[in-house]
């Protein structure tokens, strides 16, 4: 009997370790990690360092002397503050709209539709993700255009281009990213929980509020990471349908390309980065992300 | 299911409205490419194929398409190699630091593209003094494509386990034979889906591309350049319609060969 492999090893699905030597694992990790460290983390480090440089106002050349002036400007310039607040507002608005659109649809997919209908809806929801971002934003430019379809239907009272058009377009672009995790959250809930609630005398409204909403919340949180962070960095859609509105991305782009002030652009780009990280930490603090990962 | 009839009707109706919201813009784009009005006023005064003929002869659009395809194929291929290596290492070997490594792989796609774009622009152009070409675009795209290959291959490896590989080597196959005849066929669907997703991600990317492309034009950059020029609108409408229609192809392939969990 002693010659046999110990049974507890087999039961745990473990294999003799000679099959998976760690050094080979590290060898496999070398190319992807080298790439990410050099191309990605290296660039991010350069970005951080360059945010402390400045531009010689006379020659327009970047001066590589450390100064905190750029971060001072980012924190104290009222223009940057207004644009940051507006951008966060847009990102939150997009997140709320997408959640409102997604929850009933996800509920239908998970708890009303049959298996075939569910697959069809899954395909219907994911297909628009493969259509080009620019084409989708351009579609809204066409729909909202003067003399366009919405103008025609409303008899000339379409909202036209501007900040509301930007919020609608961004909501449209990121909606599937919200639907999929909310659906997954609903699908994980056993039907018996709904039935128990009904059997115990709860009305549909009560079941929705007391059972469905808390269960959907981790899904909404997961989806909101996409809708919030993608909206926060976006500066293309607002150029296409936003009229003259400016978001954080436009200001950063303007500093880099138009004003040719790379260090200030670098410092400014830490604003969306910090906001996204704060958002992730806030979600983590509520514990919803761990629930989602389960 | 015990949703009340009223609630079922409500969520059903809502689903139809959201689907209309998702698809009306796409249908509009396709329809508009046949609109004979030069200002694309709605409703269309007539339908025409002439914009499609004009677009077929637009050399700048074809040139940009070629550049996009080169970037997509190169970035997806590099991402396939790098993402597969990472997935094997984390899924099959007792390596240290699995969580931070997964986080690092995911970061380029989670953090705003404009941050990655400016970071790489500064590094390539200002610090290293490189000219921004397709080469720099490929480096940038590969970086955020690794994660989709990694996710797909990791999901497949988790599902398939190692029993067949062990049977293969117990039966005397060499490591290469096992890979060629057992591991690779198991992974083929995941590699296809991952590579396709990576290609699609690269094909559509505009933010990071704008900061790393210099004067070279990929298709999204070319579309964006011409989006605000009224005399280019007919060609842009046709390109938009084509891109919308071919979006169905990867869905179909992914549905057939992919991993649901990926």
Coordinates of C-alpha atoms in Angstrom, one line a residue:
Chain A
X1 CA 0.0 0.0 0.0
X2 CA 2.8 2.4 0.7
X3 CA 3.9 2.4 -2.9
X4 CA 0.6 4.0 -3.9
X5 CA 0.0 7.7 -4.2
X6 CA -1.5 9.0 -0.9
X7 CA -5.2 9.1 -1.4
X8 CA -5.7 12.5 0.2
X9 CA -3.6 13.9 -2.7
X10 CA -5.9 12.3 -5.2
X11 CA -9.0 13.4 -3.5
X12 CA -7.9 17.0 -3.4
X13 CA -7.1 16.7 -7.2
X14 CA -3.4 17.4 -6.4
X15 CA -0.8 16.0 -8.7
X16 CA 2.8 15.1 -7.9
X17 CA 4.7 18.4 -7.9
X18 CA 7.2 17.2 -10.5
X19 CA 4.6 18.0 -13.1
X20 CA 4.4 21.7 -12.3
X21 CA 7.8 23.1 -11.3
X22 CA 7.5 26.8 -10.2
X23 CA 10.6 27.9 -12.2
X24 CA 8.9 27.0 -15.4
X25 CA 5.9 29.1 -14.3
X26 CA 8.2 32.1 -13.8
X27 CA 9.8 31.5 -17.2
X28 CA 6.3 31.7 -18.7
X29 CA 5.6 34.9 -16.8
X30 CA 8.7 36.6 -17.9
X31 CA 7.5 37.8 -21.4
X32 CA 4.1 39.2 -20.3
X33 CA 5.5 40.7 -17.1
X34 CA 8.5 42.3 -18.9
X35 CA 6.0 43.8 -21.5
X36 CA 3.7 45.2 -18.8
X37 CA 6.5 46.5 -16.6
X38 CA 8.4 48.2 -19.4
X39 CA 5.6 49.4 -21.7
X40 CA 2.8 50.1 -19.2
X41 CA 4.2 50.7 -15.7
X42 CA 7.3 52.3 -17.2
X43 CA 5.1 54.7 -19.2
X44 CA 3.0 55.4 -16.1
X45 CA 6.1 56.2 -14.1
X46 CA 7.3 58.6 -16.9
X47 CA 3.8 60.2 -16.7
X48 CA 4.2 60.8 -13.0
X49 CA 7.7 62.2 -13.3
X50 CA 6.8 64.4 -16.2
X51 CA 3.9 65.9 -14.3
X52 CA 6.5 67.6 -12.1
X53 CA 8.3 69.2 -15.1
X54 CA 7.4 72.6 -16.5
X55 CA 7.3 74.4 -19.8
X56 CA 9.6 77.4 -20.4
X57 CA 7.0 80.1 -21.3
X58 CA 9.5 81.8 -23.6
X59 CA 10.8 78.9 -25.7
X60 CA 7.9 76.5 -25.2
X61 CA 10.4 73.7 -24.4
X62 CA 9.8 71.3 -21.6
X63 CA 12.2 72.0 -18.6
X64 CA 13.1 68.9 -16.6
X65 CA 13.3 70.6 -13.2
X66 CA 11.1 69.3 -10.5
X67 CA 8.2 71.6 -9.5
X68 CA 4.8 71.0 -8.0
X69 CA 3.4 74.0 -9.9
X70 CA 1.3 71.8 -12.2
X71 CA -0.5 70.0 -9.4
X72 CA -1.0 73.4 -7.8
X73 CA -2.7 74.6 -11.0
X74 CA -4.8 71.4 -11.2
X75 CA -6.0 71.9 -7.6
X76 CA -6.6 75.6 -7.6
X77 CA -7.6 76.6 -11.1
X78 CA -11.4 77.2 -10.9
X79 CA -11.8 76.1 -14.6
X80 CA -10.3 72.7 -13.9
X81 CA -12.5 72.4 -10.8
X82 CA -15.7 73.2 -12.7
X83 CA -14.8 70.8 -15.5
X84 CA -13.9 68.0 -13.1
X85 CA -17.3 68.4 -11.3
X86 CA -19.1 68.5 -14.6
X87 CA -17.3 65.3 -15.8
X88 CA -18.0 63.4 -12.5
X89 CA -21.7 64.6 -12.8
X90 CA -21.9 63.2 -16.4
X91 CA -20.3 59.9 -15.4
X92 CA -22.7 59.5 -12.4
X93 CA -25.7 60.5 -14.6
X94 CA -24.7 57.9 -17.2
X95 CA -24.3 55.3 -14.5
X96 CA -27.8 56.0 -13.0
X97 CA -29.5 56.0 -16.5
X98 CA -27.8 52.7 -17.4
X99 CA -28.8 51.1 -14.1
X100 CA -32.4 52.2 -14.6
X101 CA -32.4 50.8 -18.2
X102 CA -30.6 47.6 -17.3
X103 CA -32.4 46.4 -14.1
X104 CA -35.9 45.6 -15.5
X105 CA -34.3 44.1 -18.7
X106 CA -31.9 42.0 -16.6
X107 CA -34.8 40.9 -14.4
X108 CA -36.8 39.8 -17.5
X109 CA -33.8 37.9 -18.9
X110 CA -33.1 36.1 -15.7
X111 CA -36.5 35.4 -14.3
X112 CA -39.2 35.6 -17.0
X113 CA -37.6 34.6 -20.4
X114 CA -37.3 30.9 -21.2
X115 CA -33.9 29.4 -22.0
X116 CA -34.0 30.1 -25.8
X117 CA -35.3 33.6 -25.4
X118 CA -32.6 34.2 -22.8
X119 CA -29.8 33.2 -25.3
X120 CA -31.4 35.3 -28.0
X121 CA -31.5 38.3 -25.6
X122 CA -27.9 37.7 -24.6
X123 CA -26.8 37.9 -28.3
X124 CA -29.0 40.9 -28.8
X125 CA -27.4 42.7 -25.9
X126 CA -23.8 41.9 -26.7
X127 CA -23.9 42.4 -30.5
X128 CA -23.9 46.3 -30.2
X129 CA -20.6 46.0 -28.2
X130 CA -18.9 44.8 -31.4
X131 CA -20.2 47.7 -33.5
X132 CA -17.6 50.5 -33.7
X133 CA -17.6 53.1 -30.9
X134 CA -17.3 55.9 -33.4
X135 CA -20.1 54.6 -35.5
X136 CA -22.4 54.5 -32.5
X137 CA -21.5 58.0 -31.4
X138 CA -21.9 59.1 -35.1
X139 CA -25.3 57.5 -35.2
X140 CA -26.4 59.8 -32.3
X141 CA -24.9 62.7 -34.1
X142 CA -27.2 61.8 -37.1
X143 CA -30.2 61.1 -34.9
X144 CA -29.9 64.5 -33.1
X145 CA -28.9 66.5 -36.2
X146 CA -30.9 69.5 -37.2
X147 CA -33.3 68.0 -39.8
X148 CA -32.5 64.6 -38.4
X149 CA -35.0 61.9 -37.4
X150 CA -35.5 63.2 -33.8
X151 CA -36.2 66.7 -35.1
X152 CA -38.6 65.3 -37.5
X153 CA -40.5 63.2 -35.0
X154 CA -40.7 65.9 -32.3
X155 CA -41.6 68.6 -34.9
X156 CA -38.3 70.5 -34.4
X157 CA -38.0 70.1 -30.7
X158 CA -35.1 67.7 -30.5
X159 CA -32.7 68.4 -27.7
X160 CA -29.9 68.9 -30.3
X161 CA -26.2 68.8 -29.4
X162 CA -25.0 69.5 -25.9
X163 CA -24.4 68.0 -22.5
X164 CA -27.7 66.1 -22.4
X165 CA -26.9 64.6 -25.8
X166 CA -23.5 63.6 -24.5
X167 CA -25.1 61.8 -21.5
X168 CA -27.5 60.0 -23.7
X169 CA -24.8 58.9 -26.1
X170 CA -22.5 57.7 -23.4
X171 CA -25.4 55.8 -21.7
X172 CA -26.0 54.2 -25.1
X173 CA -22.4 53.3 -25.6
X174 CA -21.9 51.6 -22.2
X175 CA -25.4 50.1 -21.6
X176 CA -24.4 46.5 -22.4
X177 CA -21.6 46.7 -19.8
X178 CA -24.3 47.4 -17.2
X179 CA -26.8 44.8 -18.4
X180 CA -24.4 41.8 -18.3
X181 CA -23.4 42.0 -14.7
X182 CA -26.9 42.9 -13.4
X183 CA -28.2 39.9 -15.3
X184 CA -25.5 37.7 -13.8
X185 CA -26.5 39.0 -10.3
X186 CA -30.2 38.2 -10.9
X187 CA -29.4 34.8 -12.5
X188 CA -27.5 33.7 -9.3
X189 CA -30.6 34.2 -7.1
X190 CA -32.5 31.0 -6.7
X191 CA -36.1 31.3 -7.8
X192 CA -37.2 29.9 -4.5
X193 CA -36.2 33.1 -2.8
X194 CA -38.8 35.0 -4.8
X195 CA -41.3 32.3 -4.2
X196 CA -40.6 32.3 -0.5
X197 CA -41.2 36.1 -0.4
X198 CA -44.5 35.7 -2.2
X199 CA -45.6 32.8 -0.1
X200 CA -44.9 34.8 3.0
X201 CA -47.4 37.4 1.8
X202 CA -45.1 40.0 0.2
X203 CA -46.5 42.0 -2.7
X204 CA -44.5 42.2 -5.9
X205 CA -43.4 45.7 -4.9
X206 CA -42.2 44.5 -1.5
X207 CA -40.3 41.6 -3.1
X208 CA -38.7 43.9 -5.5
X209 CA -37.7 46.4 -2.9
X210 CA -36.6 43.9 -0.1
X211 CA -35.3 41.0 -2.2
X212 CA -34.5 42.0 -5.8
X213 CA -32.9 45.4 -5.1
X214 CA -30.3 44.2 -2.6
X215 CA -29.5 41.3 -4.9
X216 CA -29.1 43.5 -8.0
X217 CA -26.9 46.0 -6.2
X218 CA -23.6 44.0 -6.5
X219 CA -24.3 43.6 -10.3
X220 CA -25.0 47.3 -10.6
X221 CA -21.8 48.1 -8.7
X222 CA -19.8 45.9 -11.1
X223 CA -21.4 47.4 -14.1
X224 CA -20.9 50.9 -12.8
X225 CA -17.1 50.4 -12.8
X226 CA -17.4 50.3 -16.6
X227 CA -20.0 53.0 -17.1
X228 CA -18.3 55.4 -14.6
X229 CA -14.7 54.9 -15.5
X230 CA -15.3 54.8 -19.3
X231 CA -17.4 58.0 -19.1
X232 CA -14.8 59.8 -17.0
X233 CA -12.0 59.5 -19.5
X234 CA -14.1 60.0 -22.6
X235 CA -13.5 63.0 -24.8
X236 CA -14.5 61.7 -28.2
X237 CA -18.3 61.4 -27.8
X238 CA -18.5 64.9 -26.3
X239 CA -16.8 66.3 -29.4
X240 CA -19.2 64.4 -31.6
X241 CA -22.5 65.3 -29.9
X242 CA -21.6 67.7 -27.2
X243 CA -21.7 70.9 -29.1
X244 CA -19.3 73.3 -27.3
X245 CA -19.4 71.4 -23.9
X246 CA -16.0 70.4 -22.5
X247 CA -15.2 67.5 -20.3
X248 CA -12.0 66.6 -18.5
X249 CA -10.6 64.6 -21.4
X250 CA -11.0 67.6 -23.8
X251 CA -9.1 69.9 -21.3
X252 CA -6.3 67.3 -21.0
X253 CA -6.1 66.9 -24.7
X254 CA -6.2 70.7 -25.2
X255 CA -3.3 71.1 -22.8
X256 CA -1.2 68.5 -24.6
X257 CA -2.0 69.3 -28.2
X258 CA -3.2 72.8 -28.5
X259 CA -1.4 74.5 -25.6
X260 CA 1.6 72.1 -26.0
X261 CA 2.0 71.9 -22.2
X262 CA 2.8 68.2 -21.7
X263 CA 3.6 68.5 -18.0
X264 CA 0.3 70.2 -17.2
X265 CA -1.6 67.6 -19.3
X266 CA 0.2 64.8 -17.3
X267 CA -0.7 66.4 -14.0
X268 CA -4.3 66.8 -15.2
X269 CA -4.5 63.2 -16.3
X270 CA -4.1 62.2 -12.6
X271 CA -7.5 63.7 -11.9
X272 CA -9.5 60.9 -13.7
X273 CA -7.1 58.4 -12.5
X274 CA -7.6 59.4 -8.8
X275 CA -11.3 59.7 -9.2
X276 CA -11.6 56.2 -10.7
X277 CA -9.4 54.8 -7.9
X278 CA -11.5 56.6 -5.3
X279 CA -14.6 55.2 -6.9
X280 CA -13.1 51.7 -6.8
X281 CA -12.1 52.1 -3.1
X282 CA -15.6 53.4 -2.3
X283 CA -17.2 50.3 -3.9
X284 CA -14.8 48.1 -2.1
X285 CA -15.6 49.7 1.2
X286 CA -19.3 48.9 0.8
X287 CA -18.3 45.2 0.3
X288 CA -20.2 44.8 -2.9
X289 CA -17.2 43.9 -5.0
X290 CA -16.4 40.9 -2.8
X291 CA -20.0 39.8 -3.1
X292 CA -19.8 40.0 -6.8
X293 CA -16.6 38.0 -7.0
X294 CA -18.2 35.1 -5.1
Chain B
X1 CA -41.7 32.0 -11.2
X2 CA -43.8 34.2 -9.0
X3 CA -43.4 37.6 -10.5
X4 CA -46.9 39.1 -10.7
X5 CA -48.6 39.4 -14.1
X6 CA -48.3 43.2 -13.9
X7 CA -44.6 43.1 -13.1
X8 CA -44.0 40.6 -15.9
X9 CA -45.7 42.8 -18.4
X10 CA -43.8 45.8 -17.2
X11 CA -40.3 44.2 -17.4
X12 CA -41.3 42.6 -20.8
X13 CA -42.4 46.0 -22.2
X14 CA -39.2 47.6 -20.8
X15 CA -37.1 45.0 -22.5
X16 CA -38.7 45.8 -25.8
X17 CA -38.1 49.5 -25.3
X18 CA -34.4 49.0 -24.4
X19 CA -33.9 46.7 -27.4
X20 CA -35.3 49.5 -29.6
X21 CA -33.0 52.0 -27.9
X22 CA -30.1 49.7 -28.7
X23 CA -30.9 48.9 -32.3
X24 CA -32.7 52.0 -33.7
X25 CA -29.4 54.0 -34.0
X26 CA -27.7 51.0 -35.8
X27 CA -30.6 50.6 -38.2
X28 CA -30.5 54.4 -38.8
X29 CA -26.8 54.3 -39.7
X30 CA -27.3 51.6 -42.3
X31 CA -30.4 53.3 -43.7
X32 CA -28.7 56.6 -43.9
X33 CA -25.9 55.3 -46.2
X34 CA -28.6 54.9 -48.9
X35 CA -30.2 58.4 -48.2
X36 CA -30.0 60.3 -51.5
X37 CA -30.1 63.7 -49.8
X38 CA -26.7 65.3 -49.7
X39 CA -27.5 66.9 -46.3
X40 CA -29.0 63.6 -45.0
X41 CA -32.2 65.2 -44.1
X42 CA -34.9 62.9 -42.6
X43 CA -37.1 61.4 -43.8
X44 CA -35.0 60.4 -46.8
X45 CA -36.2 62.0 -50.0
X46 CA -35.0 58.9 -52.0
X47 CA -32.6 56.0 -51.9
X48 CA -29.4 55.6 -53.8
X49 CA -26.3 53.3 -54.2
X50 CA -24.1 56.1 -55.4
X51 CA -22.5 56.8 -52.0
X52 CA -21.5 53.1 -51.8
X53 CA -19.8 53.4 -55.3
X54 CA -18.0 56.5 -54.2
X55 CA -16.8 54.9 -50.9
X56 CA -15.5 51.8 -52.8
X57 CA -13.1 54.1 -54.6
X58 CA -12.0 56.1 -51.6
X59 CA -8.3 55.3 -51.4
X60 CA -7.7 57.0 -48.1
X61 CA -10.3 54.9 -46.4
X62 CA -8.8 51.7 -47.9
X63 CA -5.4 52.8 -46.8
X64 CA -6.6 53.5 -43.2
X65 CA -8.3 50.1 -43.2
X66 CA -5.0 48.4 -44.2
X67 CA -3.2 50.2 -41.4
X68 CA -5.9 49.1 -38.9
X69 CA -5.7 45.5 -40.0
X70 CA -1.9 45.5 -39.7
X71 CA -2.1 46.9 -36.2
X72 CA -5.0 44.5 -35.2
X73 CA -3.2 41.4 -36.5
X74 CA 0.1 42.3 -34.9
X75 CA -1.4 43.4 -31.6
X76 CA -3.7 40.4 -31.4
X77 CA -0.8 38.0 -32.2
X78 CA 1.5 39.5 -29.6
X79 CA -1.4 39.5 -27.1
X80 CA -2.1 35.8 -27.9
X81 CA 1.5 34.8 -27.0
X82 CA 1.8 37.1 -23.9
X83 CA -1.7 36.4 -22.6
X84 CA -1.5 32.7 -23.1
X85 CA 1.9 32.6 -21.3
X86 CA 0.4 34.5 -18.3
X87 CA -2.7 32.3 -18.2
X88 CA -0.6 29.1 -18.2
X89 CA 1.7 30.4 -15.5
X90 CA -1.1 31.5 -13.2
X91 CA -3.4 28.6 -13.8
X92 CA -0.9 25.7 -13.9
X93 CA 2.1 26.6 -11.9
X94 CA 2.6 27.5 -8.2
X95 CA 3.9 31.0 -8.9
X96 CA 4.0 33.8 -6.3
X97 CA 1.9 36.9 -6.5
X98 CA -1.1 35.7 -8.6
X99 CA -3.4 38.5 -7.5
X100 CA -1.1 41.4 -8.1
X101 CA -0.2 39.9 -11.5
X102 CA -3.9 39.6 -12.5
X103 CA -4.4 43.2 -11.4
X104 CA -1.5 44.4 -13.5
X105 CA -2.8 42.6 -16.6
X106 CA -6.3 44.1 -16.1
X107 CA -5.1 47.7 -15.3
X108 CA -4.5 48.9 -18.9
X109 CA -8.2 48.3 -19.7
X110 CA -9.7 49.5 -16.4
X111 CA -8.0 52.9 -16.1
X112 CA -9.1 55.7 -18.5
X113 CA -7.6 55.4 -22.0
X114 CA -6.5 59.0 -22.0
X115 CA -4.1 58.3 -19.1
X116 CA -2.5 55.4 -20.9
X117 CA -2.4 57.5 -24.1
X118 CA -0.6 60.5 -22.5
X119 CA 1.7 58.2 -20.6
X120 CA 2.8 56.4 -23.8
X121 CA 2.9 59.6 -25.8
X122 CA 5.3 61.1 -23.3
X123 CA 7.4 58.0 -23.1
X124 CA 7.8 57.2 -26.8
X125 CA 7.9 60.8 -28.1
X126 CA 9.3 63.1 -25.5
X127 CA 11.6 60.8 -23.5
X128 CA 12.7 58.1 -26.0
X129 CA 12.6 60.5 -29.0
X130 CA 10.9 57.9 -31.2
X131 CA 8.8 58.8 -34.2
X132 CA 5.2 57.9 -33.6
X133 CA 4.3 55.2 -36.3
X134 CA 2.3 52.0 -36.6
X135 CA 5.0 50.4 -34.5
X136 CA 4.2 52.5 -31.5
X137 CA 0.5 51.9 -32.0
X138 CA 1.1 48.2 -32.0
X139 CA 3.0 48.4 -28.7
X140 CA 0.2 50.4 -27.1
X141 CA -2.6 48.2 -28.4
X142 CA -0.8 44.9 -27.4
X143 CA -0.7 46.3 -23.8
X144 CA -4.4 46.5 -23.4
X145 CA -5.2 43.4 -25.5
X146 CA -3.3 41.0 -23.3
X147 CA -6.1 40.9 -20.7
X148 CA -8.8 39.6 -23.1
X149 CA -6.7 36.7 -24.3
X150 CA -5.6 36.1 -20.7
X151 CA -9.2 35.9 -19.5
X152 CA -10.4 33.6 -22.2
X153 CA -7.5 31.1 -21.9
X154 CA -7.6 31.2 -18.1
X155 CA -11.3 30.3 -18.1
X156 CA -10.7 27.4 -20.5
X157 CA -7.7 26.1 -18.5
X158 CA -9.7 26.3 -15.3
X159 CA -12.5 24.2 -16.9
X160 CA -10.4 21.6 -18.7
X161 CA -8.1 20.5 -15.9
X162 CA -4.9 18.5 -16.4
X163 CA -6.1 14.9 -16.6
X164 CA -5.7 14.5 -20.4
X165 CA -2.2 16.0 -20.4
X166 CA -1.2 13.5 -17.8
X167 CA -2.8 10.6 -19.6
X168 CA -0.9 11.7 -22.7
X169 CA 2.5 11.8 -21.0
X170 CA 1.8 8.6 -19.1
X171 CA 1.2 7.0 -22.5
X172 CA 4.7 8.1 -23.6
X173 CA 4.1 11.3 -25.5
X174 CA 6.8 14.0 -25.4
X175 CA 6.0 17.4 -24.1
X176 CA 5.7 18.7 -27.6
X177 CA 3.4 15.9 -28.7
X178 CA 1.2 16.5 -25.7
X179 CA 1.0 20.2 -26.5
X180 CA 0.4 19.7 -30.2
X181 CA -2.3 16.9 -29.9
X182 CA -3.9 17.5 -26.5
X183 CA -3.4 21.0 -25.0
X184 CA -3.7 23.0 -28.2
X185 CA -6.9 21.4 -29.5
X186 CA -8.4 22.0 -26.1
X187 CA -7.5 25.6 -26.2
X188 CA -8.3 26.3 -29.8
X189 CA -11.7 27.8 -29.2
X190 CA -10.5 30.0 -26.4
X191 CA -7.5 31.2 -28.4
X192 CA -9.8 32.0 -31.3
X193 CA -12.3 33.9 -29.2
X194 CA -9.5 35.7 -27.3
X195 CA -7.6 36.6 -30.4
X196 CA -10.8 37.8 -32.1
X197 CA -11.7 40.0 -29.1
X198 CA -8.2 41.4 -29.0
X199 CA -8.4 42.2 -32.8
X200 CA -11.8 43.8 -32.4
X201 CA -10.6 45.9 -29.4
X202 CA -7.6 47.1 -31.4
X203 CA -9.7 47.6 -34.5
X204 CA -12.0 50.0 -32.7
X205 CA -9.6 51.8 -30.4
X206 CA -9.3 55.6 -30.9
X207 CA -8.1 57.3 -27.7
X208 CA -4.8 55.5 -27.0
X209 CA -4.3 55.4 -30.8
X210 CA -4.6 59.1 -31.2
X211 CA -1.8 59.7 -28.8
X212 CA 0.5 57.0 -30.2
X213 CA -0.1 57.2 -34.0
X214 CA 1.6 60.5 -34.9
X215 CA 0.6 61.3 -38.4
X216 CA -0.3 57.7 -39.4
X217 CA -4.1 57.1 -39.7
X218 CA -5.9 54.0 -38.6
X219 CA -9.5 53.6 -39.7
X220 CA -11.1 55.1 -36.5
X221 CA -8.7 58.1 -36.7
X222 CA -9.5 58.6 -40.4
X223 CA -13.3 58.4 -39.6
X224 CA -12.8 60.9 -36.8
X225 CA -10.8 63.3 -39.0
X226 CA -13.6 63.3 -41.6
X227 CA -16.6 63.2 -39.2
X228 CA -17.0 66.9 -39.2
X229 CA -16.5 67.6 -42.9
X230 CA -19.9 67.8 -44.6
X231 CA -18.5 66.9 -48.1
X232 CA -17.1 63.6 -46.6
X233 CA -20.4 62.7 -44.9
X234 CA -21.6 60.3 -47.7
X235 CA -18.4 58.2 -47.6
X236 CA -18.4 58.2 -43.7
X237 CA -22.0 57.0 -43.8
X238 CA -21.1 54.1 -46.0
X239 CA -18.1 53.1 -43.9
X240 CA -20.2 53.4 -40.8
X241 CA -22.9 51.1 -42.3
X242 CA -20.3 48.5 -43.4
X243 CA -18.7 48.5 -39.9
X244 CA -22.2 48.0 -38.3
X245 CA -23.1 45.1 -40.5
X246 CA -19.8 43.3 -40.2
X247 CA -20.1 43.5 -36.4
X248 CA -22.3 40.5 -36.6
X249 CA -19.5 38.2 -37.8
X250 CA -17.4 38.1 -34.6
X251 CA -20.6 37.6 -32.5
X252 CA -21.4 34.6 -34.5
X253 CA -17.9 33.2 -34.3
X254 CA -17.5 33.9 -30.6
X255 CA -20.9 32.3 -30.0
X256 CA -19.8 29.2 -31.8
X257 CA -16.3 28.7 -30.4
X258 CA -16.0 30.8 -27.3
X259 CA -16.2 30.2 -23.6
X260 CA -19.4 31.5 -22.0
X261 CA -17.5 32.3 -18.8
X262 CA -14.9 34.4 -20.6

